[in-house]
Tab-separated table of C-alpha atoms in Angstrom:
chain	number	residue	atom	x	y	z
A	1	MET	CA	-31.193	-2.752	-52.627
A	2	ALA	CA	-29.118	-2.977	-49.588
A	3	LYS	CA	-25.556	-2.872	-50.425
A	4	ARG	CA	-23.448	-6.129	-50.146
A	5	VAL	CA	-20.745	-6.490	-47.591
A	6	THR	CA	-17.393	-7.762	-48.554
A	7	PRO	CA	-15.493	-10.175	-45.805
A	8	ASP	CA	-12.956	-7.453	-45.646
A	9	GLU	CA	-15.398	-4.800	-45.124
A	10	ARG	CA	-16.837	-6.943	-42.068
A	11	ARG	CA	-13.216	-7.564	-40.365
A	12	PRO	CA	-12.985	-5.200	-37.398
A	13	GLY	CA	-9.932	-2.448	-37.869
A	14	VAL	CA	-6.640	-2.751	-36.268
A	15	PHE	CA	-7.666	-0.820	-33.024
A	16	THR	CA	-11.194	-2.534	-32.513
A	17	ARG	CA	-9.179	-5.789	-32.725
A	18	MET	CA	-6.369	-4.324	-30.182
A	19	ARG	CA	-9.384	-3.288	-27.618
A	20	GLN	CA	-11.047	-6.687	-27.897
A	21	GLY	CA	-7.865	-8.129	-27.257
A	22	VAL	CA	-7.059	-5.908	-24.059
A	23	ASP	CA	-10.947	-6.588	-23.021
A	24	GLY	CA	-10.238	-10.000	-22.780
A	25	PHE	CA	-6.960	-10.452	-21.250
A	26	ALA	CA	-8.702	-8.060	-18.770
A	27	GLN	CA	-11.338	-10.606	-18.485
A	28	ASN	CA	-9.481	-14.058	-18.528
A	29	TYR	CA	-6.053	-12.865	-16.606
A	30	PRO	CA	-7.497	-9.679	-14.285
A	31	ALA	CA	-4.563	-10.412	-12.144
A	32	ARG	CA	-1.946	-10.534	-14.829
A	33	PHE	CA	-3.999	-7.282	-16.160
A	34	ALA	CA	-3.710	-5.781	-13.195
A	35	ILE	CA	0.187	-6.373	-12.515
A	36	VAL	CA	0.863	-5.165	-16.408
A	37	VAL	CA	-1.263	-1.754	-16.140
A	38	PHE	CA	0.492	-1.132	-12.563
A	39	ALA	CA	4.299	-2.086	-13.942
A	40	ALA	CA	3.229	0.031	-17.382
A	41	ILE	CA	2.533	3.142	-14.654
A	42	ASN	CA	5.981	3.043	-12.984
A	43	LEU	CA	7.819	2.450	-16.394
A	44	LEU	CA	6.222	5.318	-17.710
A	45	PHE	CA	7.055	7.710	-14.551
A	46	ALA	CA	10.531	6.115	-14.411
A	47	VAL	CA	10.791	8.000	-17.974
A	48	LEU	CA	9.334	10.978	-17.056
A	49	PHE	CA	12.065	11.304	-13.797
A	50	MET	CA	14.573	10.538	-16.159
A	51	THR	CA	14.353	13.417	-18.432
A	52	PRO	CA	16.355	16.628	-17.962
A	53	VAL	CA	13.324	18.802	-17.044
A	54	ALA	CA	12.690	16.491	-14.138
A	55	SER	CA	16.080	17.393	-12.465
A	56	ALA	CA	17.035	20.513	-11.000
A	57	SER	CA	20.453	20.550	-12.551
A	58	GLY	CA	18.827	20.437	-15.790
A	59	THR	CA	20.664	16.862	-16.490
A	60	ALA	CA	19.176	13.729	-17.319
A	61	THR	CA	18.805	11.236	-14.088
A	62	ASN	CA	20.572	7.908	-14.270
A	63	PHE	CA	17.881	5.409	-15.582
A	64	PHE	CA	18.401	3.282	-11.856
A	65	ASP	CA	17.581	6.418	-9.954
A	66	ALA	CA	14.997	7.191	-11.993
A	67	LEU	CA	13.335	3.936	-12.148
A	68	PHE	CA	13.918	3.426	-8.084
A	69	THR	CA	12.206	6.908	-7.410
A	70	ALA	CA	9.107	5.544	-9.889
A	71	VAL	CA	8.383	2.693	-8.063
A	72	SER	CA	8.897	4.007	-5.265
A	73	VAL	CA	6.639	6.838	-5.647
A	74	VAL	CA	4.270	4.790	-7.446
A	75	SER	CA	3.784	2.473	-4.996
A	76	VAL	CA	4.055	4.866	-2.058
A	77	THR	CA	6.806	3.702	-0.358
A	78	GLY	CA	9.171	6.318	0.709
A	79	LEU	CA	12.798	4.912	-0.110
A	80	THR	CA	14.859	7.102	-1.646
A	81	VAL	CA	18.287	6.816	-3.569
A	82	VAL	CA	18.447	10.188	-4.343
A	83	ASP	CA	17.767	13.748	-2.319
A	84	MET	CA	14.002	13.742	-3.040
A	85	ALA	CA	14.099	17.973	-1.579
A	86	GLY	CA	17.285	18.382	-3.572
A	87	HIS	CA	17.726	16.513	-6.978
A	88	TRP	CA	14.075	17.168	-8.828
A	89	SER	CA	12.973	20.232	-10.219
A	90	PRO	CA	9.281	21.792	-9.522
A	91	PHE	CA	8.396	19.231	-12.655
A	92	GLY	CA	10.116	16.226	-10.592
A	93	ASP	CA	8.443	17.395	-7.226
A	94	PHE	CA	4.559	17.539	-9.636
A	95	LEU	CA	5.313	14.487	-10.609
A	96	THR	CA	5.996	12.661	-7.176
A	97	LEU	CA	2.740	14.560	-5.885
A	98	LEU	CA	1.181	12.983	-8.828
A	99	GLY	CA	2.699	9.557	-8.346
A	100	VAL	CA	1.470	9.172	-4.987
A	101	GLN	CA	-1.604	10.041	-5.533
A	102	VAL	CA	-1.975	7.526	-8.270
A	103	GLY	CA	-0.721	4.724	-6.573
A	104	GLY	CA	-2.459	5.777	-3.034
A	105	ILE	CA	-5.932	5.571	-4.800
A	106	GLY	CA	-4.732	2.631	-7.137
A	107	VAL	CA	-4.215	2.134	-10.666
A	108	LEU	CA	-7.318	0.322	-11.468
A	109	THR	CA	-9.705	2.392	-9.367
A	110	LEU	CA	-8.549	5.412	-10.741
A	111	THR	CA	-8.717	4.183	-14.274
A	112	SER	CA	-12.544	2.993	-13.446
A	113	PHE	CA	-13.646	5.924	-12.253
A	114	LEU	CA	-11.972	8.228	-15.368
A	115	GLY	CA	-13.874	5.847	-17.024
A	116	MET	CA	-17.100	6.215	-15.296
A	117	ILE	CA	-16.561	10.301	-15.573
A	118	VAL	CA	-16.396	9.868	-19.203
A	119	ALA	CA	-19.030	7.541	-20.187
A	120	ARG	CA	-21.088	8.345	-17.455
A	121	ARG	CA	-21.794	4.818	-16.203
A	122	LEU	CA	-19.585	1.981	-15.370
A	123	GLY	CA	-19.541	-1.206	-17.355
A	124	LEU	CA	-19.245	-4.570	-15.629
A	125	ARG	CA	-15.793	-5.032	-16.771
A	126	GLN	CA	-14.936	-1.633	-15.185
A	127	ARG	CA	-16.776	-2.760	-11.934
A	128	LEU	CA	-14.853	-6.446	-12.119
A	129	MET	CA	-11.725	-4.522	-12.188
A	130	ALA	CA	-12.111	-1.892	-9.374
A	131	ALA	CA	-13.770	-5.174	-7.410
A	132	GLY	CA	-10.440	-6.524	-8.015
A	133	GLU	CA	-8.175	-3.470	-5.872
A	134	ALA	CA	-10.866	-3.281	-3.191
A	135	ASN	CA	-11.056	-6.999	-2.630
A	136	PRO	CA	-7.710	-8.882	-4.208
A	137	GLY	CA	-9.496	-12.233	-3.607
A	138	ARG	CA	-11.490	-11.461	-6.720
A	139	MET	CA	-8.307	-11.419	-8.513
A	140	ARG	CA	-9.038	-15.262	-8.248
A	141	ARG	CA	-10.939	-17.108	-11.291
A	142	GLY	CA	-13.858	-18.602	-10.371
A	143	ALA	CA	-17.283	-17.520	-8.090
A	144	VAL	CA	-16.706	-15.082	-5.210
A	145	SER	CA	-19.159	-14.422	-2.367
A	146	GLU	CA	-20.706	-11.355	-2.049
A	147	SER	CA	-20.797	-11.647	1.711
A	148	GLN	CA	-17.794	-8.837	2.230
A	149	ALA	CA	-17.197	-5.265	3.060
A	150	ILE	CA	-17.763	-4.064	-0.728
A	151	ARG	CA	-20.338	-5.806	-3.061
A	152	LEU	CA	-20.098	-5.690	-6.632
A	153	GLY	CA	-23.146	-3.555	-6.958
A	154	ASP	CA	-21.697	-0.771	-4.524
A	155	MET	CA	-18.545	-0.080	-6.811
A	156	SER	CA	-19.574	3.282	-8.336
A	157	ALA	CA	-20.543	4.958	-4.765
A	158	LEU	CA	-17.654	3.342	-3.749
A	159	LEU	CA	-15.352	4.847	-6.556
A	160	ARG	CA	-17.181	8.328	-5.955
A	161	LEU	CA	-16.041	7.668	-1.837
A	162	VAL	CA	-12.406	7.135	-2.767
A	163	VAL	CA	-11.409	10.469	-4.881
A	164	ILE	CA	-14.267	11.966	-2.476
A	165	SER	CA	-12.471	10.909	0.780
A	166	VAL	CA	-8.625	11.514	-0.911
A	167	LEU	CA	-9.584	15.355	-1.305
A	168	VAL	CA	-11.631	15.547	2.006
A	169	PHE	CA	-8.865	13.954	4.175
A	170	GLU	CA	-5.949	15.801	2.580
A	171	ALA	CA	-7.899	19.165	2.641
A	172	ALA	CA	-8.263	18.806	6.145
A	173	LEU	CA	-4.721	17.370	6.759
A	174	ILE	CA	-3.458	20.856	4.648
A	175	LEU	CA	-5.791	23.359	6.990
A	176	LEU	CA	-4.325	21.341	10.178
A	177	LEU	CA	-0.344	22.091	9.070
A	178	LEU	CA	-0.472	25.192	7.322
A	179	PRO	CA	-0.792	27.594	10.704
A	180	ARG	CA	2.225	25.288	12.285
A	181	LEU	CA	4.231	26.456	9.585
A	182	LEU	CA	3.327	29.958	9.283
A	183	LEU	CA	4.155	29.929	12.704
A	184	ALA	CA	7.748	28.195	12.065
A	185	GLY	CA	8.216	31.550	10.153
A	186	LYS	CA	7.696	30.260	6.880
A	187	PRO	CA	6.407	32.650	3.768
A	188	PHE	CA	2.806	31.707	2.988
A	189	GLY	CA	4.116	30.154	-0.229
A	190	ASP	CA	6.319	28.158	1.016
A	191	ALA	CA	3.989	26.750	3.698
A	192	LEU	CA	1.165	25.884	1.244
A	193	TYR	CA	3.673	24.082	-0.695
A	194	GLU	CA	4.838	21.932	2.311
A	195	SER	CA	1.710	21.575	4.489
A	196	VAL	CA	0.323	20.225	0.562
A	197	TYR	CA	3.496	18.110	0.366
A	198	TRP	CA	3.169	16.584	3.567
A	199	SER	CA	-0.631	16.133	4.048
A	200	PHE	CA	0.038	14.373	0.344
A	201	MET	CA	2.388	11.737	1.916
A	202	ALA	CA	0.612	11.107	5.362
A	203	PHE	CA	-2.408	10.288	3.856
A	204	THR	CA	-1.184	7.968	0.967
A	205	ASN	CA	1.621	6.530	3.498
A	206	SER	CA	4.471	7.813	1.337
A	207	GLY	CA	6.551	9.062	4.004
A	208	PHE	CA	8.846	11.735	1.549
A	209	THR	CA	9.610	14.996	2.789
A	210	PRO	CA	9.745	18.289	0.973
A	211	THR	CA	12.790	19.552	2.720
A	212	SER	CA	15.936	17.781	2.989
A	213	ALA	CA	15.874	18.536	6.948
A	214	GLY	CA	12.605	16.201	7.217
A	215	VAL	CA	10.810	15.472	10.253
A	216	THR	CA	13.735	16.597	12.610
A	217	GLU	CA	12.741	20.060	11.896
A	218	PHE	CA	9.177	19.453	13.803
A	219	ALA	CA	11.000	16.321	15.812
A	220	THR	CA	9.791	17.547	19.396
A	221	ASP	CA	6.348	19.112	18.100
A	222	PRO	CA	3.534	17.762	19.110
A	223	TRP	CA	1.061	19.165	17.241
A	224	PHE	CA	2.740	18.529	13.654
A	225	LEU	CA	3.893	14.903	14.980
A	226	CYS	CA	-0.079	14.122	15.778
A	227	VAL	CA	-1.220	15.279	12.848
A	228	LEU	CA	0.982	13.225	10.396
A	229	MET	CA	0.296	10.368	12.928
A	230	LEU	CA	-3.656	11.303	11.985
A	231	GLY	CA	-3.045	11.149	8.491
A	232	VAL	CA	-0.998	7.953	8.245
A	233	PHE	CA	-3.101	5.858	10.355
A	234	VAL	CA	-6.774	7.007	8.638
A	235	GLY	CA	-5.028	6.188	5.275
A	236	SER	CA	-3.928	2.994	6.701
A	237	LEU	CA	-7.539	1.792	7.285
A	238	GLY	CA	-8.368	1.431	4.052
A	239	PHE	CA	-11.584	2.942	1.500
A	240	PRO	CA	-13.635	-0.088	2.167
A	241	VAL	CA	-14.132	1.190	5.846
A	242	TYR	CA	-14.440	4.429	4.873
A	243	PHE	CA	-17.348	3.107	3.145
A	244	VAL	CA	-19.085	1.137	5.553
A	245	LEU	CA	-18.755	3.842	8.302
A	246	LEU	CA	-20.214	6.579	6.729
A	247	ARG	CA	-23.099	4.549	5.857
A	248	ASN	CA	-23.479	3.461	9.434
A	249	LEU	CA	-21.474	5.885	11.394
A	250	GLY	CA	-24.118	5.874	14.098
A	251	ASN	CA	-24.769	2.072	14.208
A	252	PRO	CA	-22.194	-0.335	14.953
A	253	ARG	CA	-24.061	-3.406	14.959
A	254	TYR	CA	-23.986	-2.824	11.287
A	255	TRP	CA	-20.561	-3.030	10.346
A	256	SER	CA	-19.133	-5.488	8.492
A	257	LEU	CA	-16.618	-8.059	10.353
A	258	HIS	CA	-13.673	-6.568	8.063
A	259	VAL	CA	-14.324	-2.798	9.589
A	260	LYS	CA	-14.736	-4.406	12.922
A	261	LEU	CA	-11.374	-6.290	12.558
A	262	THR	CA	-9.329	-3.564	10.913
A	263	ILE	CA	-10.665	-0.959	13.333
A	264	SER	CA	-9.392	-3.239	16.252
A	265	VAL	CA	-6.384	-4.819	15.382
A	266	SER	CA	-4.775	-1.333	14.123
A	267	ALA	CA	-5.519	0.678	17.277
A	268	MET	CA	-4.672	-2.753	19.216
A	269	LEU	CA	-1.034	-2.664	17.202
A	270	LEU	CA	-0.783	1.298	17.693
A	271	PHE	CA	-0.936	1.355	21.246
A	272	ALA	CA	0.815	-2.012	21.944
A	273	GLY	CA	3.663	-1.216	19.474
A	274	GLY	CA	3.934	2.234	21.703
A	275	ALA	CA	4.449	0.459	24.696
A	276	VAL	CA	6.854	-1.834	23.750
A	277	TYR	CA	8.863	1.175	22.222
A	278	LEU	CA	8.436	3.018	25.441
A	279	ALA	CA	9.686	-0.107	27.288
A	280	LEU	CA	12.609	-0.867	24.967
A	281	GLU	CA	13.784	2.362	23.796
A	282	PHE	CA	14.134	3.745	27.860
A	283	GLY	CA	17.338	5.142	28.285
A	284	ASN	CA	18.506	4.937	24.716
A	285	GLN	CA	20.588	7.763	24.404
A	286	GLN	CA	20.657	7.523	20.621
A	287	SER	CA	16.982	7.984	20.325
A	288	TRP	CA	14.343	9.507	23.062
A	289	GLY	CA	15.004	7.600	26.008
A	290	GLY	CA	16.631	10.850	27.280
A	291	GLU	CA	13.940	12.737	26.726
A	292	ASP	CA	11.217	13.804	29.500
A	293	ALA	CA	8.196	11.244	29.785
A	294	GLY	CA	5.969	13.167	27.439
A	295	GLN	CA	8.415	13.037	24.855
A	296	GLN	CA	9.135	9.761	25.175
A	297	VAL	CA	5.634	9.067	25.060
A	298	LEU	CA	5.176	10.959	21.977
A	299	GLN	CA	7.957	9.469	20.266
A	300	ALA	CA	7.152	5.998	21.415
A	301	MET	CA	3.644	6.343	19.729
A	302	PHE	CA	4.934	8.481	16.612
A	303	MET	CA	7.375	5.185	15.821
A	304	SER	CA	4.558	2.643	16.133
A	305	ALA	CA	2.134	4.779	13.921
A	306	MET	CA	5.177	5.208	11.057
A	307	THR	CA	5.816	1.405	11.247
A	308	ARG	CA	2.365	0.849	10.062
A	309	SER	CA	3.629	2.302	6.411
A	310	GLY	CA	3.893	5.987	6.953
A	311	GLY	CA	7.710	6.276	6.613
A	312	PHE	CA	8.374	9.109	8.260
A	313	ALA	CA	11.423	9.612	11.242
A	314	THR	CA	12.777	11.866	13.235
A	315	PHE	CA	15.430	9.823	14.237
A	316	ASP	CA	17.675	7.255	12.504
A	317	PRO	CA	16.184	3.935	13.167
A	318	SER	CA	19.615	2.441	13.016
A	319	GLN	CA	19.917	3.897	16.395
A	320	LEU	CA	17.148	2.289	17.557
A	321	HIS	CA	18.348	-0.982	20.059
A	322	GLN	CA	18.215	-4.278	18.170
A	323	SER	CA	15.304	-5.496	19.879
A	324	SER	CA	13.398	-2.202	18.871
A	325	MET	CA	14.678	-2.968	15.281
A	326	LEU	CA	12.851	-6.341	15.370
A	327	VAL	CA	10.146	-5.089	16.353
A	328	THR	CA	9.885	-2.700	13.869
A	329	ASN	CA	10.439	-5.437	10.992
A	330	MET	CA	7.560	-7.110	12.649
A	331	LEU	CA	4.962	-4.298	12.835
A	332	MET	CA	6.262	-3.320	9.181
A	333	PHE	CA	5.840	-6.576	8.153
A	334	VAL	CA	2.242	-6.612	9.130
A	335	GLY	CA	1.388	-2.966	7.629
A	336	GLY	CA	-2.455	-1.950	7.380
A	337	GLY	CA	-5.971	-2.329	6.323
A	338	SER	CA	-6.652	-4.364	3.271
A	339	ALA	CA	-7.353	-1.717	-0.210
A	340	SER	CA	-5.458	1.006	1.873
A	341	THR	CA	-2.316	3.010	1.145
A	342	ALA	CA	-0.751	1.159	3.349
A	343	GLY	CA	1.164	-1.997	2.528
A	344	GLY	CA	2.371	-5.391	4.356
A	345	ILE	CA	0.094	-8.725	4.827
A	346	LYS	CA	-2.477	-6.805	6.729
A	347	VAL	CA	-3.712	-6.870	9.672
A	348	THR	CA	-6.714	-8.790	8.772
A	349	THR	CA	-4.377	-11.298	7.855
A	350	LEU	CA	-2.520	-11.253	10.991
A	351	ALA	CA	-5.845	-11.436	13.002
A	352	MET	CA	-6.871	-14.597	10.750
A	353	LEU	CA	-3.614	-16.631	11.764
A	354	PHE	CA	-4.301	-15.597	15.322
A	355	LEU	CA	-8.122	-16.573	15.588
A	356	ALA	CA	-7.047	-19.641	13.651
A	357	ALA	CA	-4.167	-20.715	16.264
A	358	ILE	CA	-7.119	-19.807	19.455
A	359	ALA	CA	-9.637	-22.113	17.707
A	360	GLU	CA	-7.282	-24.961	17.612
A	361	ALA	CA	-6.499	-23.948	20.908
A	362	ARG	CA	-9.853	-24.205	22.275
A	363	GLY	CA	-10.668	-27.011	19.964
A	364	ARG	CA	-13.214	-25.659	17.779
A	365	GLU	CA	-13.609	-26.191	14.161
A	366	HIS	CA	-14.368	-23.009	12.897
A	367	MET	CA	-13.083	-19.747	13.842
A	368	GLU	CA	-15.126	-17.199	15.625
A	369	VAL	CA	-14.818	-13.518	16.323
A	370	PHE	CA	-17.194	-10.638	16.553
A	371	GLY	CA	-20.359	-13.361	16.948
A	372	LYS	CA	-19.645	-14.662	13.330
A	373	ALA	CA	-17.695	-17.426	11.829
A	374	ILE	CA	-14.888	-17.570	9.628
A	375	PRO	CA	-14.969	-20.134	6.700
A	376	ALA	CA	-11.885	-21.901	6.164
A	377	ASP	CA	-10.796	-20.810	2.594
A	378	ILE	CA	-9.781	-17.277	4.424
A	379	LEU	CA	-7.498	-18.818	6.605
A	380	ARG	CA	-5.962	-20.710	3.595
A	381	LEU	CA	-5.686	-17.419	1.652
A	382	SER	CA	-4.070	-15.665	4.688
A	383	VAL	CA	-1.531	-18.676	5.449
A	384	ALA	CA	-0.391	-18.455	1.575
A	385	VAL	CA	-0.250	-14.552	1.674
A	386	THR	CA	2.191	-14.657	5.097
A	387	LEU	CA	4.073	-17.496	3.156
A	388	TRP	CA	4.494	-15.722	-0.173
A	389	SER	CA	5.720	-12.741	1.715
A	390	ALA	CA	7.904	-14.230	4.331
A	391	THR	CA	9.563	-16.124	1.279
A	392	ILE	CA	10.067	-12.985	-1.005
A	393	VAL	CA	11.540	-11.382	1.899
A	394	ALA	CA	14.117	-14.006	2.802
A	395	VAL	CA	15.238	-14.497	-1.135
A	396	VAL	CA	15.878	-10.858	-1.426
A	397	THR	CA	17.237	-10.145	2.049
A	398	ILE	CA	20.014	-13.140	0.746
A	399	VAL	CA	20.709	-12.112	-2.495
A	400	LEU	CA	21.141	-8.321	-1.445
A	401	LEU	CA	23.447	-9.911	1.609
A	402	GLN	CA	25.761	-11.809	-1.257
A	403	LEU	CA	25.847	-8.606	-3.337
A	404	THR	CA	26.576	-5.592	-1.014
A	405	GLU	CA	27.844	-7.769	2.212
A	406	GLN	CA	26.303	-5.218	4.411
A	407	PRO	CA	25.179	-6.370	8.062
A	408	LEU	CA	21.658	-8.581	8.761
A	409	SER	CA	20.165	-6.367	10.376
A	410	VAL	CA	20.559	-3.463	7.920
A	411	VAL	CA	19.513	-5.200	4.985
A	412	LEU	CA	16.602	-7.076	6.417
A	413	PHE	CA	14.984	-3.915	7.860
A	414	ASP	CA	15.361	-1.946	4.517
A	415	VAL	CA	14.112	-5.071	2.743
A	416	ILE	CA	11.008	-5.415	4.775
A	417	SER	CA	10.839	-1.891	4.792
A	418	ALA	CA	10.417	-1.627	0.762
A	419	PHE	CA	8.395	-4.952	0.685
A	420	ALA	CA	5.594	-3.517	2.977
A	421	THR	CA	6.385	0.001	1.301
A	422	CYS	CA	6.935	1.460	4.520
A	423	GLY	CA	9.770	3.697	3.795
A	424	LEU	CA	11.839	3.464	6.992
A	425	THR	CA	15.610	2.819	6.885
A	426	ALA	CA	18.577	1.831	8.509
A	427	GLY	CA	21.111	3.187	6.353
A	428	PHE	CA	21.050	0.496	3.570
A	429	THR	CA	19.128	2.349	0.896
A	430	SER	CA	21.214	5.034	-0.088
A	431	ALA	CA	22.959	6.236	-3.541
A	432	GLU	CA	26.349	4.181	-3.145
A	433	LEU	CA	23.821	0.933	-3.975
A	434	PRO	CA	24.983	-0.993	-6.943
A	435	ALA	CA	22.642	-0.748	-9.820
A	436	ALA	CA	21.630	-4.656	-9.358
A	437	ALA	CA	20.853	-3.494	-6.086
A	438	LYS	CA	18.712	-0.678	-6.775
A	439	ALA	CA	17.128	-2.842	-9.128
A	440	ILE	CA	16.177	-5.802	-6.744
A	441	LEU	CA	14.811	-3.360	-4.396
A	442	ALA	CA	12.499	-1.596	-6.923
A	443	LEU	CA	11.550	-4.613	-7.734
A	444	THR	CA	10.741	-5.552	-3.986
A	445	MET	CA	8.236	-2.540	-3.817
A	446	LEU	CA	6.820	-3.287	-6.986
A	447	VAL	CA	5.707	-6.892	-5.762
A	448	GLY	CA	4.975	-5.505	-1.956
A	449	ARG	CA	2.307	-2.925	-3.628
A	450	ILE	CA	0.934	-5.505	-5.858
A	451	GLY	CA	-0.030	-7.836	-3.425
A	452	GLY	CA	0.504	-11.433	-2.348
A	453	VAL	CA	-3.116	-12.613	-3.299
A	454	THR	CA	-2.713	-10.470	-6.820
A	455	LEU	CA	0.797	-11.930	-7.640
A	456	ALA	CA	-0.495	-15.789	-6.701
A	457	ALA	CA	-3.556	-15.523	-8.760
A	458	ALA	CA	-1.174	-14.010	-11.594
A	459	LEU	CA	1.096	-16.906	-11.746
A	460	ALA	CA	-1.477	-19.894	-11.429
A	461	SER	CA	-3.037	-21.155	-14.653
A	462	ARG	CA	-6.719	-20.699	-15.149
A	463	GLN	CA	-9.138	-22.229	-12.351
A	464	ARG	CA	-10.966	-25.376	-13.964
A	465	PRO	CA	-13.540	-27.340	-12.565
A	466	ARG	CA	-12.417	-30.781	-11.120
A	467	LEU	CA	-14.892	-33.878	-11.732
A	468	PHE	CA	-13.199	-36.126	-9.044
A	469	ASN	CA	-11.512	-35.959	-5.382
A	470	ARG	CA	-8.421	-37.687	-4.150
A	471	PRO	CA	-8.702	-40.099	-1.388
A	472	THR	CA	-7.890	-38.318	2.434
A	473	GLU	CA	-4.959	-38.975	4.409
A	474	ARG	CA	-3.506	-37.012	7.503
A	475	PRO	CA	0.054	-36.273	7.469
A	476	LEU	CA	1.635	-35.639	11.121
A	477	VAL	CA	1.805	-31.863	12.010
A	478	GLY	CA	4.180	-30.331	14.873
């Protein structure tokens, strides 16, 4: 006779109920789940940075300094309130290198990949989590079109590509940088460590430096600066771009619209930015205006590349002309490609805004580019991302101006850099900042790395189908 099961025996255990609760939360509120996981990772790193073993002096680090560093590391920003090369112990440096890898790959992507290794398969929930990070538009509840760069069925292959591409690109950067560091007279051990550090920071668009001298040690070296530019540019394209390119490397006809837009707009901003810097900084002895023609071109292109979220600088950005600082603000605000290690509103968002303006000027109903029509909901999403981002930058700037009474140009520059996870600073971000200002900038970096789409989806209530339509009326615009 079968044993009778009592109600208490049928009731799931505590850990089972907790797991079911987490699964239900992740399924019903994917955007909020992503934010909770990302915030938890940041807090974990903050606690680790606070420990005495993480500092070179063997004493505990101030909470706000540790929190700021942790958020800057995991959000791959690069802003600092401590000397990253001198304040941290080897364990602290290890946390920095680990944090930028976690933040660059993406917390949910990394979690899904580890789950795939353990379970030898990728379940539907893990696919949706990783797909949400590869395409933030999936964070919104409701049906999602599969006509995009990465389909849900391709997520297993994408996860493998993410990890492999990170290892391959960073290994290539190490091999390119190591000989140059050895030629500079550094011992092999130091050269190897620094080349690993530089390559990690370049590909993840983090901008931290292994020495107090930073990039100024190689400020005029074409090889070193070009390798950093290459790492930053490749890292800013995004993993979906690599996925499509590797599958159709010799067949541009099969490249998705996302890939074509990302590459073309990124290249256009890189070269246009370099040309504008070259013109605006001509004759500026405080930057590169007094150098020879070759150095001026090199420095202008390097600056243009770093504004895409790279964060490295061969000189103090506050020495730029005010016009150049405004251009830098604009380039940082745009950032790099979607699902990449770069921040900002993303180059495809900028492309949608310009394509909408062109379509309106030509009297066309739909946006068109590369022989494809773009649906109106993509434009609405682009406008929402831009408006949310501009509002956050404006509010944070106003609050920090009131707290610190620093010049507007300096505060705005660092706020945009923090939100766009760029890492360039005009001198506002420093150890002398009040604790409240550090906390606000840390929150700005966190929100910037999460992204406007995910944040808006998290704040919105669950979507419900509407059974009616309201009457339409056209207000006056413009």
